[in-house]
CSV table of N, CA and C in Angstrom, one decimal:
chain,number,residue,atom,x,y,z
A,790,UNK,N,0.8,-1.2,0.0
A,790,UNK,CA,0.0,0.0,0.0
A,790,UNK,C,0.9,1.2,0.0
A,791,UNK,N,0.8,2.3,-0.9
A,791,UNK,CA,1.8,3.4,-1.4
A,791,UNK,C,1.2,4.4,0.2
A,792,UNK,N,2.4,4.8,0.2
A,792,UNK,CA,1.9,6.1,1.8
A,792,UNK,C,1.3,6.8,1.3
A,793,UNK,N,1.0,8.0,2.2
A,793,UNK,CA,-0.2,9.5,1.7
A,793,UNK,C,0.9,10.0,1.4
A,794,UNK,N,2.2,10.0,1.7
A,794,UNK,CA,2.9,10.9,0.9
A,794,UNK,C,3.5,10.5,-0.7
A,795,UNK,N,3.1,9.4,-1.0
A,795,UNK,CA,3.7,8.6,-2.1
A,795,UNK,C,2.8,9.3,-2.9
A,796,UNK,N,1.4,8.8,-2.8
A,796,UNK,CA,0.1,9.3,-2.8
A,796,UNK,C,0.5,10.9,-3.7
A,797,UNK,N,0.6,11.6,-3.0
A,797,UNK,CA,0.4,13.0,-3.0
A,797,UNK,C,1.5,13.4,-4.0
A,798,UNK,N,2.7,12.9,-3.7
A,798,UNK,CA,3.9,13.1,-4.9
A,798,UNK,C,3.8,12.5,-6.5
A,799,UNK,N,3.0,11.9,-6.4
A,799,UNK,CA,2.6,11.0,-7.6
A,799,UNK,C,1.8,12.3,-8.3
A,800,UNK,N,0.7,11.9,-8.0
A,800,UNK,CA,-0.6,13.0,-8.2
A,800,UNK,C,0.4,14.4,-8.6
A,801,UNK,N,1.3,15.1,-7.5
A,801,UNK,CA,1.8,16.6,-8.0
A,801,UNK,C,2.8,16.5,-9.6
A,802,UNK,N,3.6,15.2,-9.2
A,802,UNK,CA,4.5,15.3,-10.1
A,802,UNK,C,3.5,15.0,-11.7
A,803,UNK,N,2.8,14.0,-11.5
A,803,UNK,CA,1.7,13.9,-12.6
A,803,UNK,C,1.1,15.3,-13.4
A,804,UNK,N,0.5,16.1,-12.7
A,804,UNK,CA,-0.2,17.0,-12.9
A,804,UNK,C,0.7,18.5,-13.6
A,805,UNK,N,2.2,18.9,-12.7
A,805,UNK,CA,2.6,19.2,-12.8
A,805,UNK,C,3.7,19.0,-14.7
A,806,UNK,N,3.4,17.4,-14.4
A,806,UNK,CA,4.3,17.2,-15.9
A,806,UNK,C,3.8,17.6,-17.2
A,807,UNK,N,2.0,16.9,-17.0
A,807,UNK,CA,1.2,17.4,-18.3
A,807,UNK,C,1.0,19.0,-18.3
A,808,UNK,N,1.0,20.1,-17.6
A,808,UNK,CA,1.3,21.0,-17.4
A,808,UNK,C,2.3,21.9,-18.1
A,809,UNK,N,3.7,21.3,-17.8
A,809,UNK,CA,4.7,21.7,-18.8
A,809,UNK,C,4.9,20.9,-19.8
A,810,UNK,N,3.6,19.7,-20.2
A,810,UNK,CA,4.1,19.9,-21.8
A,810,UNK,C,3.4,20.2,-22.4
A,811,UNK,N,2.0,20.9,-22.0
A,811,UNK,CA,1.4,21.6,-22.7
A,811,UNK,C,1.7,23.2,-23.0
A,812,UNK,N,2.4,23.5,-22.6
A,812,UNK,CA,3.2,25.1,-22.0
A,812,UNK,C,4.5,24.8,-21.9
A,813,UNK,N,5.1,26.2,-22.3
A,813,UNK,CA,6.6,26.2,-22.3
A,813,UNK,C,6.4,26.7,-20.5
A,814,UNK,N,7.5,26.8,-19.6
A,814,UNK,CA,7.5,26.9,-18.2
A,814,UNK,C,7.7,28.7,-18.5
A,815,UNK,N,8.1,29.3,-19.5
A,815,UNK,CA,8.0,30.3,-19.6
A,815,UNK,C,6.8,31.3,-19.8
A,816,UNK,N,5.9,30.7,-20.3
A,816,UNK,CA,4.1,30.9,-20.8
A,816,UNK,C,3.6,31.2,-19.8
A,817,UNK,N,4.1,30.0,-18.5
A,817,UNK,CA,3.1,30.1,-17.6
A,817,UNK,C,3.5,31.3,-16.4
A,818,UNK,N,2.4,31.9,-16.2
A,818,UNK,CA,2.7,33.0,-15.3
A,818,UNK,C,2.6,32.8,-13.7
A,819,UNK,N,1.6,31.5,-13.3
A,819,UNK,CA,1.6,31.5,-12.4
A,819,UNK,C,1.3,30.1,-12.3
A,820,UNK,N,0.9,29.3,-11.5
A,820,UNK,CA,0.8,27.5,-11.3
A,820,UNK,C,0.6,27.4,-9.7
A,821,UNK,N,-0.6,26.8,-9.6
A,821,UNK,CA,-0.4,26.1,-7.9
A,821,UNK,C,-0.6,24.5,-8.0
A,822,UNK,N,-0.6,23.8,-7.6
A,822,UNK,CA,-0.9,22.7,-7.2
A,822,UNK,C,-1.3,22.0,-6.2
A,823,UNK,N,-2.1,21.6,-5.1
A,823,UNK,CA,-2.0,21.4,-4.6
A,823,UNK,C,-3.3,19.7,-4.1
A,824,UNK,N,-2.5,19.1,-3.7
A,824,UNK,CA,-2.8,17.8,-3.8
A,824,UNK,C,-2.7,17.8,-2.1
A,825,UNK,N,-3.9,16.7,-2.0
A,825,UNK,CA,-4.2,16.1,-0.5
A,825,UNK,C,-5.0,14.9,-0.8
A,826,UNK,N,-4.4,13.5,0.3
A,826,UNK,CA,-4.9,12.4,0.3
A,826,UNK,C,-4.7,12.3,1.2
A,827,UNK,N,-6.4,12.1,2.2
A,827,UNK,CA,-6.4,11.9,3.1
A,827,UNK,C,-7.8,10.6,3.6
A,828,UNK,N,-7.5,9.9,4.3
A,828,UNK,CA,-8.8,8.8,4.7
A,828,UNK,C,-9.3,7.8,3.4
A,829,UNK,N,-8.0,7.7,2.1
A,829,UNK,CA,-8.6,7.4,1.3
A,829,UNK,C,-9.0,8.2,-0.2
A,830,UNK,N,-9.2,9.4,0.6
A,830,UNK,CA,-9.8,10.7,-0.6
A,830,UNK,C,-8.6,11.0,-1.4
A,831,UNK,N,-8.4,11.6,-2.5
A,831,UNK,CA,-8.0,12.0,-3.2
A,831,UNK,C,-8.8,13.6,-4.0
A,832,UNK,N,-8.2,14.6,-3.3
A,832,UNK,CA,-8.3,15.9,-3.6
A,832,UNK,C,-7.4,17.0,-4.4
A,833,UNK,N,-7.4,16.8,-5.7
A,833,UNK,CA,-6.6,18.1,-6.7
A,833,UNK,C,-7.0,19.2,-7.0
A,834,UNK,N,-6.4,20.3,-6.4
A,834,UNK,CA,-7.0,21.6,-6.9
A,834,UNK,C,-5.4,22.0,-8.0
A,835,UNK,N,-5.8,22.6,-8.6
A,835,UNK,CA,-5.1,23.1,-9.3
A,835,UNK,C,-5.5,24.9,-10.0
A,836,UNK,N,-4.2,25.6,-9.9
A,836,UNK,CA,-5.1,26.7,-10.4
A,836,UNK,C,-3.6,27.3,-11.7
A,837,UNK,N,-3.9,27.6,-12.7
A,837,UNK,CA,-2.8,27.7,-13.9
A,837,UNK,C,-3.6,29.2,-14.4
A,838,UNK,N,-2.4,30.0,-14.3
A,838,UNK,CA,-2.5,31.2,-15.2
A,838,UNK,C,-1.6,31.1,-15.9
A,839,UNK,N,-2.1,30.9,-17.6
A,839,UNK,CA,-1.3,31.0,-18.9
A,839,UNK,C,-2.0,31.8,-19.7
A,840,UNK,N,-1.5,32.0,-20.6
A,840,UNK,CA,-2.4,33.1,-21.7
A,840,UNK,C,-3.3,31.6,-22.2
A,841,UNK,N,-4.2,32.3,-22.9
A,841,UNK,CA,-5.4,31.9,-23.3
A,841,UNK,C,-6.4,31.3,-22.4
A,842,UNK,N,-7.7,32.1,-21.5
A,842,UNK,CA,-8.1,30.9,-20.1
A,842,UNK,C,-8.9,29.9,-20.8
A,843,UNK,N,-9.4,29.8,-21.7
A,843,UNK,CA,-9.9,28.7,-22.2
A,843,UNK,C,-9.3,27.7,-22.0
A,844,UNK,N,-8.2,28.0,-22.9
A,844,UNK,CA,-7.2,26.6,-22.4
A,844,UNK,C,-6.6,26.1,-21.5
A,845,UNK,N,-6.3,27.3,-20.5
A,845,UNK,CA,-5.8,27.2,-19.3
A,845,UNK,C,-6.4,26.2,-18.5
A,846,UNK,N,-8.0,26.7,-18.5
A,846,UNK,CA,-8.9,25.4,-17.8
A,846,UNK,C,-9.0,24.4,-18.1
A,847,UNK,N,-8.8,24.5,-20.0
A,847,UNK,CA,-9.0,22.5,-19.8
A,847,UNK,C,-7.6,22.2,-20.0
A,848,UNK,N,-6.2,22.5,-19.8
A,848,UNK,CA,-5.2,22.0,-19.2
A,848,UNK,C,-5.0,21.8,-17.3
A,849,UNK,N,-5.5,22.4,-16.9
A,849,UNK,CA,-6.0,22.7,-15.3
A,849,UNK,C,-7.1,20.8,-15.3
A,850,UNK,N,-7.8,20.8,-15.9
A,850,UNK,CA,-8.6,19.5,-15.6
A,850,UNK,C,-7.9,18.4,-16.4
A,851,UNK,N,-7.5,18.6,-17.1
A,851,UNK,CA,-6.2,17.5,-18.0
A,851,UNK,C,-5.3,17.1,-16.8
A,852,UNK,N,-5.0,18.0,-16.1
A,852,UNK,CA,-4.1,18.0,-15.1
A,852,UNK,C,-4.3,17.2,-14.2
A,853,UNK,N,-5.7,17.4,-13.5
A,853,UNK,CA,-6.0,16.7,-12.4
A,853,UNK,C,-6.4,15.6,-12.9
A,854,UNK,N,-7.3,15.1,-13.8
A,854,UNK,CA,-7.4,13.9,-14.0
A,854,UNK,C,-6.0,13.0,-14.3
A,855,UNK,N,-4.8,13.9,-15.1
A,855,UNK,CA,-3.7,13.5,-14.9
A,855,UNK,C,-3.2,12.7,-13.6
A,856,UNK,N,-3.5,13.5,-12.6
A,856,UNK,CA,-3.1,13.4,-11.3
A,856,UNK,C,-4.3,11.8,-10.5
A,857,UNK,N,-5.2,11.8,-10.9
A,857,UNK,CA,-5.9,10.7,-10.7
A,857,UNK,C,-5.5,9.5,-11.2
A,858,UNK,N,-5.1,9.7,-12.8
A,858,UNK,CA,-4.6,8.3,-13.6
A,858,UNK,C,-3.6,7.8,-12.6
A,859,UNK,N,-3.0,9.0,-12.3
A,859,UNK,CA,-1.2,8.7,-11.8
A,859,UNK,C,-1.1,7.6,-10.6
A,860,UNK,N,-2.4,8.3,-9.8
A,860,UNK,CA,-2.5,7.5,-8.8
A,860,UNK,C,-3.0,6.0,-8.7
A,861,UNK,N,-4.1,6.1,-9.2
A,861,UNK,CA,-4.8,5.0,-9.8
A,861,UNK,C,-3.9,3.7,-10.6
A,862,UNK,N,-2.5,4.2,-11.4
A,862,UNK,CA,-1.6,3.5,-11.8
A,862,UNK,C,-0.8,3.1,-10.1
A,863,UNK,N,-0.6,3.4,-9.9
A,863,UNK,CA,0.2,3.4,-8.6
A,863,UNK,C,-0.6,2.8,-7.6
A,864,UNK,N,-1.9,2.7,-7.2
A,864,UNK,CA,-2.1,1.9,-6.6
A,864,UNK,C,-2.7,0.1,-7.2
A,865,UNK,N,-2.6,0.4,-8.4
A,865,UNK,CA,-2.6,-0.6,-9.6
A,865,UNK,C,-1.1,-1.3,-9.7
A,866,UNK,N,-0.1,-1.0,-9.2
A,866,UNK,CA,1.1,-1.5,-9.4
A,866,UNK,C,1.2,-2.3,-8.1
A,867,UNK,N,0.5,-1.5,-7.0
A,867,UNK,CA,0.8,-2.2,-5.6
A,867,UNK,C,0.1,-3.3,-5.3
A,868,UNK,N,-0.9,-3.0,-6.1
A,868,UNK,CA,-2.1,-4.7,-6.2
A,868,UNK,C,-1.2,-5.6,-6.8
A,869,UNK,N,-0.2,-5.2,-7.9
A,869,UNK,CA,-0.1,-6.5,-8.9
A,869,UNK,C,1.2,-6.8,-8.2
A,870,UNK,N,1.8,-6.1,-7.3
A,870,UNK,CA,3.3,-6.5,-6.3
A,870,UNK,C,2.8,-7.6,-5.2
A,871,UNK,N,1.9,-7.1,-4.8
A,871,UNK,CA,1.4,-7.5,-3.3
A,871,UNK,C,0.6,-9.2,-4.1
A,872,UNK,N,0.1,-9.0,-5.1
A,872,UNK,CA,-0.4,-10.5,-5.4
A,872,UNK,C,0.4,-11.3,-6.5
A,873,UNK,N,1.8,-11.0,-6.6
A,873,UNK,CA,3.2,-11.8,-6.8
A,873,UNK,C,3.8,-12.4,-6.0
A,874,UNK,N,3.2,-12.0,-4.3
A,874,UNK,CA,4.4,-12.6,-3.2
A,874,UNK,C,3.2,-13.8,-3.0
């Protein structure tokens, strides 16, 4: 079972990567990220100031669902470890 902090680094680093490849790191004016897993939950906010907000937002939900896949792989990897032993 991955920790809450495994958890949470997964998801930022996820979210964070599709982020800069849809954007040069220069574009972007501003980026938060912030990820919390707690009791199970899984919570992504994300807030991205780039030019164009249209796109901003649906790279912003690209992101977090990013951040979902990531995890969801990850605790998909620990199922298939844990039912190898």
């Amino acid at each position: 079972m991955p920790t809450d902090e495994e958890v949470v680094q997964t998801a930022a680093e996820a979210a964070e990567g599709l982020i800069f490849d849809r954007y040069k790191q220069s574009a972007v004016r501003d980026v938060d990220v912030t990820v919390t897993f707690e009791e199970g939950v899984l919570d992504v906010d994300i807030y991205l100031n780039a030019p164009d907000d249209e796109k901003a937002q649906r790279v912003a939900d690209e992101a977090a669902r990013a951040a979902q896949d990531a995890v969801d792989d990850l605790f998909a990897a620990e199922d298939a470890a844990g039912s190898d032993q």
